[in-house]
Amino acid sequence: MQPKYRSAASSRATGNTDAALRSVDDMPLEISYPSRQAALYSHLREQQSGIEALVSFHLGLSTTERCRKSETWEWMCGYYNVCVPVYVDGWIGFPGKRVLIRIPLPYKLGEAVKPGNVEEKLRCEAATFIWISEQCPEVPIPYLWGFGFPSGQCFTTPENVPCHTRILWNLRGKILSFLGYPVPCRYISRRYAATLKYGYLITGYIEGPGLSLLSEHWAGQNKEHDGQRRANFFRDLSRIILDLARVPFPRIGSLVLDHKGIVQLGNRPLNFRLQQLENKSVPTDIDRDTTYDNTEVYFSCLLACHDNQILHQENSILSQSDRETQLAVLAAMRALLSNYATRRFRDGPFFFNLIDIHPNNVFVDANWRIKCLIALEWACVRPVETLLAPVWVTGKRVDQMPPGEHLDAYYVILEEFFDAFDREQKCFPPMQNSDVSLATDIVRKGFETGHFWFFHALDNPKVACNLFFQHILPIFAKTISENSVAGFKECLAQFWKRDSKEIIDKKLRDGNLYKRKLTNTFESNLRKQD
């Protein structure tokens, strides 16, 4: 069985030029993904013996224990990683178990545009694994056996290194601690000559009786009869959120593992949208070592990313109407920022948050109790206002819930989450050095004030316009007419930048060139198929 190489956007638009031209995605880039994935898979198949030797090295296997890479059809390709199961024949310590080697997809992380993005993602992901296992051991995550970076440095658990190496590493840690210096993590730095080109993480393979991904059940659930199972899930999810937020941080950023093996808050707050933008050759102007000590600067940098997408993505503006809508929304969001970036939380506290929890990343048992979270790469420390209720609970995207039937259904399910969150927070000890009530001050109140919609719009340029007109504008202009909205767009768009007209005239020309280029690409593909 051969894997199918196709991205979601390219699948929607393949053979349909009109759909591709209407898409806000960078379609030439999207269309290139299947061939790039095929090339990566071919490379990994050629590296079979090297992968097996690498995993054996990290697991500290004896000569009687043997790693065996899985067949290609068993591989699992997500949006940012390919996960390759590796069997261990004769594994004395863990009979019958297997592991998973997670390899990032460089062509989706902006590695070609901004070299080092892959290593940045891996170092932040490894640091998250380590921090959670040490600081929040009750949060269920896979066991991390080891990891390696494109630079050639790799780390292994202490149990699987030679005794003298372990003694020297521990001695070094004790000396550093005695002298008052930061202490390296428990994973021991090593060198391996034949490490993988794009780096990797080796984790336990999550399997067992009754375990399954939540996505296998959630969409087809019976809303009435599955109430208890939903309550179980929301209770566990609330506990995880509260446990991770137990210790406030002094700055906004991401945990990162440095070259000395020390976990520290020293990386920009890395979410997938930053590297998505960089993958499209849109500069974010946020250096990797940037952290923030207040919310205003951070939120302003996120708004600047919206500006840069308009300035640098070829198809960011394709019509005069589109121009006025996007620019008006950005000008309005800047004006409204002070209504949402409240003074009370300007200088913190800042909380650690897993922003990529959704049904495809959560293993549950038959009663929907959470047994493992499997995607940790985009976790970061962010302002408390950005701690938002889950969006996916009704199967709709955040911009697919205008006032009406879908939003009403969302509120019904979300009320169950709010109730669970309220109950669990009462059972948790107060957060250190903070009087914030996440349940009362943040999660529930986010809907009353519009924080929920504003910060989703701030995070995601793709949905900002829809969210603004569906939910944010009505809060401030409850009776505005359709004609008034058109005038609002036309007027406010002029306040985006001083030279906005000249910039947008150029963007409209860029859009026309993009349309011609994309049309030629589709025509060329059709000729090849013939």
mmCIF file with all atom_site columns, C-alpha atoms in Angstrom, residues 307-487:
data_model
loop_
_atom_site.group_PDB
_atom_site.id
_atom_site.type_symbol
_atom_site.label_atom_id
_atom_site.label_alt_id
_atom_site.label_comp_id
_atom_site.label_asym_id
_atom_site.label_entity_id
_atom_site.label_seq_id
_atom_site.pdbx_PDB_ins_code
_atom_site.Cartn_x
_atom_site.Cartn_y
_atom_site.Cartn_z
_atom_site.occupancy
_atom_site.B_iso_or_equiv
_atom_site.pdbx_formal_charge
_atom_site.auth_seq_id
_atom_site.auth_comp_id
_atom_site.auth_asym_id
_atom_site.auth_atom_id
_atom_site.pdbx_PDB_model_num
ATOM 1   C CA . ASP A 1 307 ? 0.327   43.842 8.133  1.00 0.00 ? 307 ASP A CA 1
ATOM 2   C CA . ASN A 1 308 ? 3.238   41.808 6.802  1.00 0.00 ? 308 ASN A CA 1
ATOM 3   C CA . GLN A 1 309 ? 0.944   39.189 5.328  1.00 0.00 ? 309 GLN A CA 1
ATOM 4   C CA . ILE A 1 310 ? -0.812  41.897 3.330  1.00 0.00 ? 310 ILE A CA 1
ATOM 5   C CA . LEU A 1 311 ? 2.510   43.397 2.261  1.00 0.00 ? 311 LEU A CA 1
ATOM 6   C CA . HIS A 1 312 ? 4.352   40.196 1.334  1.00 0.00 ? 312 HIS A CA 1
ATOM 7   C CA . GLN A 1 313 ? 1.869   37.486 0.300  1.00 0.00 ? 313 GLN A CA 1
ATOM 8   C CA . GLU A 1 314 ? 1.164   37.787 -3.408 1.00 0.00 ? 314 GLU A CA 1
ATOM 9   C CA . ASN A 1 315 ? -2.536  36.945 -3.185 1.00 0.00 ? 315 ASN A CA 1
ATOM 10  C CA . SER A 1 316 ? -3.271  38.761 0.071  1.00 0.00 ? 316 SER A CA 1
ATOM 11  C CA . ILE A 1 317 ? -5.525  41.278 -1.735 1.00 0.00 ? 317 ILE A CA 1
ATOM 12  C CA . LEU A 1 318 ? -7.299  40.345 -4.957 1.00 0.00 ? 318 LEU A CA 1
ATOM 13  C CA . SER A 1 319 ? -9.975  43.047 -5.285 1.00 0.00 ? 319 SER A CA 1
ATOM 14  C CA . GLN A 1 320 ? -10.881 46.587 -4.248 1.00 0.00 ? 320 GLN A CA 1
ATOM 15  C CA . SER A 1 321 ? -13.601 45.283 -1.906 1.00 0.00 ? 321 SER A CA 1
ATOM 16  C CA . ASP A 1 322 ? -11.148 42.856 -0.305 1.00 0.00 ? 322 ASP A CA 1
ATOM 17  C CA . ARG A 1 323 ? -8.688  45.709 0.162  1.00 0.00 ? 323 ARG A CA 1
ATOM 18  C CA . GLU A 1 324 ? -11.156 47.893 2.054  1.00 0.00 ? 324 GLU A CA 1
ATOM 19  C CA . THR A 1 325 ? -12.362 45.031 4.250  1.00 0.00 ? 325 THR A CA 1
ATOM 20  C CA . GLN A 1 326 ? -8.920  43.849 5.375  1.00 0.00 ? 326 GLN A CA 1
ATOM 21  C CA . LEU A 1 327 ? -7.448  47.289 5.971  1.00 0.00 ? 327 LEU A CA 1
ATOM 22  C CA . ALA A 1 328 ? -10.509 48.527 7.842  1.00 0.00 ? 328 ALA A CA 1
ATOM 23  C CA . VAL A 1 329 ? -10.439 45.506 10.139 1.00 0.00 ? 329 VAL A CA 1
ATOM 24  C CA . LEU A 1 330 ? -6.756  45.983 10.955 1.00 0.00 ? 330 LEU A CA 1
ATOM 25  C CA . ALA A 1 331 ? -7.227  49.690 11.651 1.00 0.00 ? 331 ALA A CA 1
ATOM 26  C CA . ALA A 1 332 ? -10.217 48.912 13.881 1.00 0.00 ? 332 ALA A CA 1
ATOM 27  C CA . MET A 1 333 ? -8.398  46.148 15.780 1.00 0.00 ? 333 MET A CA 1
ATOM 28  C CA . ARG A 1 334 ? -5.559  48.521 16.581 1.00 0.00 ? 334 ARG A CA 1
ATOM 29  C CA . ALA A 1 335 ? -8.055  51.064 17.859 1.00 0.00 ? 335 ALA A CA 1
ATOM 30  C CA . LEU A 1 336 ? -9.844  48.443 19.976 1.00 0.00 ? 336 LEU A CA 1
ATOM 31  C CA . LEU A 1 337 ? -6.739  46.758 21.384 1.00 0.00 ? 337 LEU A CA 1
ATOM 32  C CA . SER A 1 338 ? -6.831  48.753 24.616 1.00 0.00 ? 338 SER A CA 1
ATOM 33  C CA . ASN A 1 339 ? -10.344 47.420 25.284 1.00 0.00 ? 339 ASN A CA 1
ATOM 34  C CA . TYR A 1 340 ? -9.015  43.860 25.331 1.00 0.00 ? 340 TYR A CA 1
ATOM 35  C CA . ALA A 1 341 ? -5.389  44.147 26.500 1.00 0.00 ? 341 ALA A CA 1
ATOM 36  C CA . THR A 1 342 ? -6.471  45.154 29.968 1.00 0.00 ? 342 THR A CA 1
ATOM 37  C CA . ARG A 1 343 ? -4.201  47.110 32.309 1.00 0.00 ? 343 ARG A CA 1
ATOM 38  C CA . ARG A 1 344 ? -4.768  44.591 35.074 1.00 0.00 ? 344 ARG A CA 1
ATOM 39  C CA . PHE A 1 345 ? -2.885  41.902 33.163 1.00 0.00 ? 345 PHE A CA 1
ATOM 40  C CA . ARG A 1 346 ? -0.454  44.102 31.206 1.00 0.00 ? 346 ARG A CA 1
ATOM 41  C CA . ASP A 1 347 ? 2.608   42.937 33.151 1.00 0.00 ? 347 ASP A CA 1
ATOM 42  C CA . GLY A 1 348 ? 1.371   39.429 33.856 1.00 0.00 ? 348 GLY A CA 1
ATOM 43  C CA . PRO A 1 349 ? 0.790   36.906 35.136 1.00 0.00 ? 349 PRO A CA 1
ATOM 44  C CA . PHE A 1 350 ? 1.654   34.859 32.042 1.00 0.00 ? 350 PHE A CA 1
ATOM 45  C CA . PHE A 1 351 ? 0.671   31.218 31.813 1.00 0.00 ? 351 PHE A CA 1
ATOM 46  C CA . PHE A 1 352 ? 1.900   28.089 30.072 1.00 0.00 ? 352 PHE A CA 1
ATOM 47  C CA . ASN A 1 353 ? -0.713  26.844 27.643 1.00 0.00 ? 353 ASN A CA 1
ATOM 48  C CA . LEU A 1 354 ? -1.075  23.970 25.174 1.00 0.00 ? 354 LEU A CA 1
ATOM 49  C CA . ILE A 1 355 ? -2.729  25.777 22.273 1.00 0.00 ? 355 ILE A CA 1
ATOM 50  C CA . ASP A 1 356 ? -3.041  22.749 19.979 1.00 0.00 ? 356 ASP A CA 1
ATOM 51  C CA . ILE A 1 357 ? -5.381  20.509 21.994 1.00 0.00 ? 357 ILE A CA 1
ATOM 52  C CA . HIS A 1 358 ? -8.019  19.042 19.688 1.00 0.00 ? 358 HIS A CA 1
ATOM 53  C CA . PRO A 1 359 ? -9.597  15.578 19.155 1.00 0.00 ? 359 PRO A CA 1
ATOM 54  C CA . ASN A 1 360 ? -6.815  14.348 16.847 1.00 0.00 ? 360 ASN A CA 1
ATOM 55  C CA . ASN A 1 361 ? -4.222  14.971 19.568 1.00 0.00 ? 361 ASN A CA 1
ATOM 56  C CA . VAL A 1 362 ? -5.974  13.410 22.561 1.00 0.00 ? 362 VAL A CA 1
ATOM 57  C CA . PHE A 1 363 ? -6.116  9.720  23.504 1.00 0.00 ? 363 PHE A CA 1
ATOM 58  C CA . VAL A 1 364 ? -9.047  8.729  25.715 1.00 0.00 ? 364 VAL A CA 1
ATOM 59  C CA . ASP A 1 365 ? -10.441 5.554  27.245 1.00 0.00 ? 365 ASP A CA 1
ATOM 60  C CA . ALA A 1 366 ? -13.949 4.182  26.721 1.00 0.00 ? 366 ALA A CA 1
ATOM 61  C CA . ASN A 1 367 ? -15.337 6.759  29.183 1.00 0.00 ? 367 ASN A CA 1
ATOM 62  C CA . TRP A 1 368 ? -13.503 9.655  27.489 1.00 0.00 ? 368 TRP A CA 1
ATOM 63  C CA . ARG A 1 369 ? -11.068 10.129 30.336 1.00 0.00 ? 369 ARG A CA 1
ATOM 64  C CA . ILE A 1 370 ? -7.921  11.740 28.935 1.00 0.00 ? 370 ILE A CA 1
ATOM 65  C CA . LYS A 1 371 ? -5.039  9.253  28.884 1.00 0.00 ? 371 LYS A CA 1
ATOM 66  C CA . CYS A 1 372 ? -2.470  11.054 26.743 1.00 0.00 ? 372 CYS A CA 1
ATOM 67  C CA . LEU A 1 373 ? -1.827  14.342 24.917 1.00 0.00 ? 373 LEU A CA 1
ATOM 68  C CA . ILE A 1 374 ? 0.387   13.726 21.900 1.00 0.00 ? 374 ILE A CA 1
ATOM 69  C CA . ALA A 1 375 ? 1.099   17.137 20.324 1.00 0.00 ? 375 ALA A CA 1
ATOM 70  C CA . LEU A 1 376 ? 3.167   19.519 22.424 1.00 0.00 ? 376 LEU A CA 1
ATOM 71  C CA . GLU A 1 377 ? 5.181   21.421 19.817 1.00 0.00 ? 377 GLU A CA 1
ATOM 72  C CA . TRP A 1 378 ? 3.260   24.710 19.878 1.00 0.00 ? 378 TRP A CA 1
ATOM 73  C CA . ALA A 1 379 ? 2.929   25.160 23.632 1.00 0.00 ? 379 ALA A CA 1
ATOM 74  C CA . CYS A 1 380 ? 4.057   28.535 24.940 1.00 0.00 ? 380 CYS A CA 1
ATOM 75  C CA . VAL A 1 381 ? 3.745   31.048 27.748 1.00 0.00 ? 381 VAL A CA 1
ATOM 76  C CA . ARG A 1 382 ? 1.163   33.663 26.809 1.00 0.00 ? 382 ARG A CA 1
ATOM 77  C CA . PRO A 1 383 ? -0.961  36.427 28.343 1.00 0.00 ? 383 PRO A CA 1
ATOM 78  C CA . VAL A 1 384 ? -3.809  35.251 30.529 1.00 0.00 ? 384 VAL A CA 1
ATOM 79  C CA . GLU A 1 385 ? -6.346  36.884 28.158 1.00 0.00 ? 385 GLU A CA 1
ATOM 80  C CA . THR A 1 386 ? -5.413  34.353 25.465 1.00 0.00 ? 386 THR A CA 1
ATOM 81  C CA . LEU A 1 387 ? -6.512  31.402 27.610 1.00 0.00 ? 387 LEU A CA 1
ATOM 82  C CA . LEU A 1 388 ? -9.623  30.591 25.570 1.00 0.00 ? 388 LEU A CA 1
ATOM 83  C CA . ALA A 1 389 ? -12.290 27.902 25.658 1.00 0.00 ? 389 ALA A CA 1
ATOM 84  C CA . PRO A 1 390 ? -11.955 25.090 23.066 1.00 0.00 ? 390 PRO A CA 1
ATOM 85  C CA . VAL A 1 391 ? -13.349 25.983 19.638 1.00 0.00 ? 391 VAL A CA 1
ATOM 86  C CA . TRP A 1 392 ? -13.791 22.580 18.024 1.00 0.00 ? 392 TRP A CA 1
ATOM 87  C CA . VAL A 1 393 ? -16.511 21.118 20.293 1.00 0.00 ? 393 VAL A CA 1
ATOM 88  C CA . THR A 1 394 ? -19.283 21.383 17.645 1.00 0.00 ? 394 THR A CA 1
ATOM 89  C CA . GLY A 1 395 ? -17.070 20.584 14.662 1.00 0.00 ? 395 GLY A CA 1
ATOM 90  C CA . LYS A 1 396 ? -17.181 24.141 13.319 1.00 0.00 ? 396 LYS A CA 1
ATOM 91  C CA . ARG A 1 397 ? -14.253 26.480 12.756 1.00 0.00 ? 397 ARG A CA 1
ATOM 92  C CA . VAL A 1 398 ? -14.187 29.631 14.839 1.00 0.00 ? 398 VAL A CA 1
ATOM 93  C CA . ASP A 1 399 ? -15.305 31.733 11.836 1.00 0.00 ? 399 ASP A CA 1
ATOM 94  C CA . GLN A 1 400 ? -18.171 29.363 11.009 1.00 0.00 ? 400 GLN A CA 1
ATOM 95  C CA . MET A 1 401 ? -20.299 30.384 13.995 1.00 0.00 ? 401 MET A CA 1
ATOM 96  C CA . PRO A 1 402 ? -22.105 33.664 13.285 1.00 0.00 ? 402 PRO A CA 1
ATOM 97  C CA . PRO A 1 403 ? -25.010 34.528 15.586 1.00 0.00 ? 403 PRO A CA 1
ATOM 98  C CA . GLY A 1 404 ? -27.686 31.915 15.047 1.00 0.00 ? 404 GLY A CA 1
ATOM 99  C CA . GLU A 1 405 ? -28.076 28.154 15.075 1.00 0.00 ? 405 GLU A CA 1
ATOM 100 C CA . HIS A 1 406 ? -24.398 27.125 15.063 1.00 0.00 ? 406 HIS A CA 1
ATOM 101 C CA . LEU A 1 407 ? -23.394 29.628 17.740 1.00 0.00 ? 407 LEU A CA 1
ATOM 102 C CA . ASP A 1 408 ? -26.331 28.605 19.939 1.00 0.00 ? 408 ASP A CA 1
ATOM 103 C CA . ALA A 1 409 ? -25.272 24.948 19.659 1.00 0.00 ? 409 ALA A CA 1
ATOM 104 C CA . TYR A 1 410 ? -21.721 25.953 20.560 1.00 0.00 ? 410 TYR A CA 1
ATOM 105 C CA . TYR A 1 411 ? -22.869 27.808 23.679 1.00 0.00 ? 411 TYR A CA 1
ATOM 106 C CA . VAL A 1 412 ? -24.855 24.790 24.869 1.00 0.00 ? 412 VAL A CA 1
ATOM 107 C CA . ILE A 1 413 ? -21.798 22.490 24.757 1.00 0.00 ? 413 ILE A CA 1
ATOM 108 C CA . LEU A 1 414 ? -19.508 25.185 26.066 1.00 0.00 ? 414 LEU A CA 1
ATOM 109 C CA . GLU A 1 415 ? -21.673 25.716 29.137 1.00 0.00 ? 415 GLU A CA 1
ATOM 110 C CA . GLU A 1 416 ? -20.830 22.129 30.085 1.00 0.00 ? 416 GLU A CA 1
ATOM 111 C CA . PHE A 1 417 ? -17.120 22.997 29.819 1.00 0.00 ? 417 PHE A CA 1
ATOM 112 C CA . PHE A 1 418 ? -17.592 26.173 31.884 1.00 0.00 ? 418 PHE A CA 1
ATOM 113 C CA . ASP A 1 419 ? -19.358 24.233 34.638 1.00 0.00 ? 419 ASP A CA 1
ATOM 114 C CA . ALA A 1 420 ? -16.570 21.633 34.738 1.00 0.00 ? 420 ALA A CA 1
ATOM 115 C CA . PHE A 1 421 ? -13.908 24.356 34.771 1.00 0.00 ? 421 PHE A CA 1
ATOM 116 C CA . ASP A 1 422 ? -15.649 26.192 37.612 1.00 0.00 ? 422 ASP A CA 1
ATOM 117 C CA . ARG A 1 423 ? -15.858 23.026 39.730 1.00 0.00 ? 423 ARG A CA 1
ATOM 118 C CA . GLU A 1 424 ? -12.251 22.010 39.113 1.00 0.00 ? 424 GLU A CA 1
ATOM 119 C CA . GLN A 1 425 ? -10.810 25.439 39.885 1.00 0.00 ? 425 GLN A CA 1
ATOM 120 C CA . LYS A 1 426 ? -12.480 25.356 43.299 1.00 0.00 ? 426 LYS A CA 1
ATOM 121 C CA . CYS A 1 427 ? -10.575 22.133 44.028 1.00 0.00 ? 427 CYS A CA 1
ATOM 122 C CA . PHE A 1 428 ? -7.201  23.487 42.897 1.00 0.00 ? 428 PHE A CA 1
ATOM 123 C CA . PRO A 1 429 ? -4.865  25.385 45.216 1.00 0.00 ? 429 PRO A CA 1
ATOM 124 C CA . PRO A 1 430 ? -4.532  29.122 44.449 1.00 0.00 ? 430 PRO A CA 1
ATOM 125 C CA . MET A 1 431 ? -1.999  29.984 41.768 1.00 0.00 ? 431 MET A CA 1
ATOM 126 C CA . GLN A 1 432 ? 1.355   31.187 43.026 1.00 0.00 ? 432 GLN A CA 1
ATOM 127 C CA . ASN A 1 433 ? 1.664   34.977 43.397 1.00 0.00 ? 433 ASN A CA 1
ATOM 128 C CA . SER A 1 434 ? -1.613  35.605 41.586 1.00 0.00 ? 434 SER A CA 1
ATOM 129 C CA . ASP A 1 435 ? -5.201  36.396 42.515 1.00 0.00 ? 435 ASP A CA 1
ATOM 130 C CA . VAL A 1 436 ? -6.519  35.605 39.027 1.00 0.00 ? 436 VAL A CA 1
ATOM 131 C CA . SER A 1 437 ? -9.546  33.326 38.773 1.00 0.00 ? 437 SER A CA 1
ATOM 132 C CA . LEU A 1 438 ? -9.147  31.680 35.382 1.00 0.00 ? 438 LEU A CA 1
ATOM 133 C CA . ALA A 1 439 ? -12.743 30.425 35.467 1.00 0.00 ? 439 ALA A CA 1
ATOM 134 C CA . THR A 1 440 ? -14.405 33.717 36.423 1.00 0.00 ? 440 THR A CA 1
ATOM 135 C CA . ASP A 1 441 ? -12.023 36.412 35.177 1.00 0.00 ? 441 ASP A CA 1
ATOM 136 C CA . ILE A 1 442 ? -10.900 34.829 31.920 1.00 0.00 ? 442 ILE A CA 1
ATOM 137 C CA . VAL A 1 443 ? -12.583 31.789 30.405 1.00 0.00 ? 443 VAL A CA 1
ATOM 138 C CA . ARG A 1 444 ? -16.256 32.581 31.024 1.00 0.00 ? 444 ARG A CA 1
ATOM 139 C CA . LYS A 1 445 ? -15.907 36.364 30.908 1.00 0.00 ? 445 LYS A CA 1
ATOM 140 C CA . GLY A 1 446 ? -14.177 36.084 27.526 1.00 0.00 ? 446 GLY A CA 1
ATOM 141 C CA . PHE A 1 447 ? -17.549 35.557 25.899 1.00 0.00 ? 447 PHE A CA 1
ATOM 142 C CA . GLU A 1 448 ? -19.309 38.363 27.719 1.00 0.00 ? 448 GLU A CA 1
ATOM 143 C CA . THR A 1 449 ? -16.728 40.955 26.648 1.00 0.00 ? 449 THR A CA 1
ATOM 144 C CA . GLY A 1 450 ? -15.768 39.601 23.222 1.00 0.00 ? 450 GLY A CA 1
ATOM 145 C CA . HIS A 1 451 ? -12.219 38.669 24.269 1.00 0.00 ? 451 HIS A CA 1
ATOM 146 C CA . PHE A 1 452 ? -12.762 35.206 22.802 1.00 0.00 ? 452 PHE A CA 1
ATOM 147 C CA . TRP A 1 453 ? -13.419 36.539 19.299 1.00 0.00 ? 453 TRP A CA 1
ATOM 148 C CA . PHE A 1 454 ? -10.861 39.348 19.414 1.00 0.00 ? 454 PHE A CA 1
ATOM 149 C CA . PHE A 1 455 ? -7.934  37.134 20.402 1.00 0.00 ? 455 PHE A CA 1
ATOM 150 C CA . HIS A 1 456 ? -8.847  34.447 17.866 1.00 0.00 ? 456 HIS A CA 1
ATOM 151 C CA . ALA A 1 457 ? -8.853  37.193 15.229 1.00 0.00 ? 457 ALA A CA 1
ATOM 152 C CA . LEU A 1 458 ? -5.511  38.484 16.516 1.00 0.00 ? 458 LEU A CA 1
ATOM 153 C CA . ASP A 1 459 ? -3.980  34.999 16.386 1.00 0.00 ? 459 ASP A CA 1
ATOM 154 C CA . ASN A 1 460 ? -5.184  34.055 12.918 1.00 0.00 ? 460 ASN A CA 1
ATOM 155 C CA . PRO A 1 461 ? -5.150  36.514 9.982  1.00 0.00 ? 461 PRO A CA 1
ATOM 156 C CA . LYS A 1 462 ? -7.164  34.012 7.967  1.00 0.00 ? 462 LYS A CA 1
ATOM 157 C CA . VAL A 1 463 ? -10.297 34.445 10.106 1.00 0.00 ? 463 VAL A CA 1
ATOM 158 C CA . ALA A 1 464 ? -9.858  38.006 11.357 1.00 0.00 ? 464 ALA A CA 1
ATOM 159 C CA . CYS A 1 465 ? -12.276 39.678 8.932  1.00 0.00 ? 465 CYS A CA 1
ATOM 160 C CA . ASN A 1 466 ? -15.089 37.188 9.464  1.00 0.00 ? 466 ASN A CA 1
ATOM 161 C CA . LEU A 1 467 ? -14.775 37.315 13.250 1.00 0.00 ? 467 LEU A CA 1
ATOM 162 C CA . PHE A 1 468 ? -14.673 41.096 13.269 1.00 0.00 ? 468 PHE A CA 1
ATOM 163 C CA . PHE A 1 469 ? -17.912 41.564 11.345 1.00 0.00 ? 469 PHE A CA 1
ATOM 164 C CA . GLN A 1 470 ? -19.700 38.588 12.906 1.00 0.00 ? 470 GLN A CA 1
ATOM 165 C CA . HIS A 1 471 ? -18.916 39.250 16.556 1.00 0.00 ? 471 HIS A CA 1
ATOM 166 C CA . ILE A 1 472 ? -16.689 42.243 17.359 1.00 0.00 ? 472 ILE A CA 1
ATOM 167 C CA . LEU A 1 473 ? -18.301 45.070 15.383 1.00 0.00 ? 473 LEU A CA 1
ATOM 168 C CA . PRO A 1 474 ? -21.801 44.352 16.800 1.00 0.00 ? 474 PRO A CA 1
ATOM 169 C CA . ILE A 1 475 ? -20.461 44.830 20.341 1.00 0.00 ? 475 ILE A CA 1
ATOM 170 C CA . PHE A 1 476 ? -19.484 48.426 19.578 1.00 0.00 ? 476 PHE A CA 1
ATOM 171 C CA . ALA A 1 477 ? -22.030 49.305 16.869 1.00 0.00 ? 477 ALA A CA 1
ATOM 172 C CA . LYS A 1 478 ? -25.168 47.318 17.639 1.00 0.00 ? 478 LYS A CA 1
ATOM 173 C CA . THR A 1 479 ? -27.477 49.020 15.116 1.00 0.00 ? 479 THR A CA 1
ATOM 174 C CA . ILE A 1 480 ? -25.108 49.676 12.209 1.00 0.00 ? 480 ILE A CA 1
ATOM 175 C CA . SER A 1 481 ? -26.775 49.181 8.805  1.00 0.00 ? 481 SER A CA 1
ATOM 176 C CA . GLU A 1 482 ? -25.349 47.375 5.782  1.00 0.00 ? 482 GLU A CA 1
ATOM 177 C CA . ASN A 1 483 ? -24.843 50.675 3.956  1.00 0.00 ? 483 ASN A CA 1
ATOM 178 C CA . SER A 1 484 ? -23.092 52.102 6.986  1.00 0.00 ? 484 SER A CA 1
ATOM 179 C CA . VAL A 1 485 ? -20.764 49.083 7.083  1.00 0.00 ? 485 VAL A CA 1
ATOM 180 C CA . ALA A 1 486 ? -19.707 49.815 3.482  1.00 0.00 ? 486 ALA A CA 1
ATOM 181 C CA . GLY A 1 487 ? -18.948 53.408 4.438  1.00 0.00 ? 487 GLY A CA 1
#
